[in-house]
DNA sequence: CCACTAACGCAGCGATCAGTGCGATAATTT
DNA sequence: AAATTATCGCACTGATCGCTGCGTTAGTGG
């Protein structure tokens, strides 16, 4: 008890409340506009008292950050198909499918609108996954790709289409993007 | 007067109110968090009665759409340097400089968070400008690039970095992106 | 210059939000 | 099992938001 001052308590009840609140945020964002996403509204949907939300999260921005982080972290298994092209195609197709979901898009939009950290929360784990794929190829003895450059050319167009375009990209389009990237941009 | 039913009146006063409201939105987004962007707050900053905002725009979402559309439309002159590479580099460097501004980013974030149309309002005119550059090259007898593909590989990484990354891209990076695109992806 | 009417300001009314003590519950430690 | 305390529910308050009639101002066309 000599550590800083706080003592986290992730027990059964807190976890249940947290899960209910997260589900309520996702449901409300999927149903109505992001305007009505207030803490009392989330509390009513989650069956939790509003005071709890004010104490644990404080504002809708921090709540959205929390929801986005846990929603977009550890949700995709990075496959091992044996080759870099196969790994990237499988993975980016999964990302495209996830991003094409309207409910997922609504959460991303709300997180972005909540502040500069909201957008990062949506793609931080994607960068980690991409880095893992590239590192595995390197361990196999293949080419060493730059993670940043790969993110620019693979995740960039994908998320750009999702956010700034009337209709998001499809899984097939993502696979084509990977092959185009690997055949033309591989350190010319 | 046999047309539909409404008669627009873009006279001096309405235009002044509109300009003051737009400026107030930009200022408030630049100063504080997007949470406090309510119609009464904007009205107070603009020196306008809140009733006006409720009547003309109705909600912060529509107001943000209006502001974003007029902010990102017709703001960049598309240069004519004589070559496709020069045009694209000059133009994308200008876009990168614009997007790197924190205040501009705050407006984009808020517009995205206001709904699916908010993101499109930020890049609709960019697509038009890119199309004009490509069409001009075509008129010169040069290669015919696909506007959609060019937007994916040029605007995609740029806006992806701006929204989903801690620090946006620089003008130099944008120029490098153009040269990489033209030397490697030109219809291989 | 005058009539017309779109657009704005004013006053005010629920409804809801953000936030605060205080007691109760339950997770964790000893 | 008992003590400790993080976490939650309850009751409550001030402030603000969203919205609506109604009168006034000022662009616009004749």
Short mmCIF file of N, CA, C and O in Angstrom, two decimals, chain B residues 72 94 165 185:
data_model
loop_
_atom_site.label_atom_id
_atom_site.label_comp_id
_atom_site.label_asym_id
_atom_site.label_seq_id
_atom_site.Cartn_x
_atom_site.Cartn_y
_atom_site.Cartn_z
N UNK B 72 -13.61 24.51 -46.66
CA UNK B 72 -12.76 23.66 -47.50
C UNK B 72 -13.16 23.70 -48.96
O UNK B 72 -12.88 22.76 -49.70
N UNK B 94 0.35 22.30 -50.53
CA UNK B 94 -0.59 23.26 -49.95
C UNK B 94 -1.63 22.55 -49.09
O UNK B 94 -1.96 23.01 -47.99
N UNK B 165 -2.99 10.01 -36.39
CA UNK B 165 -1.59 9.99 -35.98
C UNK B 165 -1.29 11.22 -35.13
O UNK B 165 -1.85 12.29 -35.37
N UNK B 185 3.88 4.06 -59.44
CA UNK B 185 2.52 3.55 -59.59
C UNK B 185 1.88 3.95 -60.92
O UNK B 185 0.72 3.68 -61.14
#
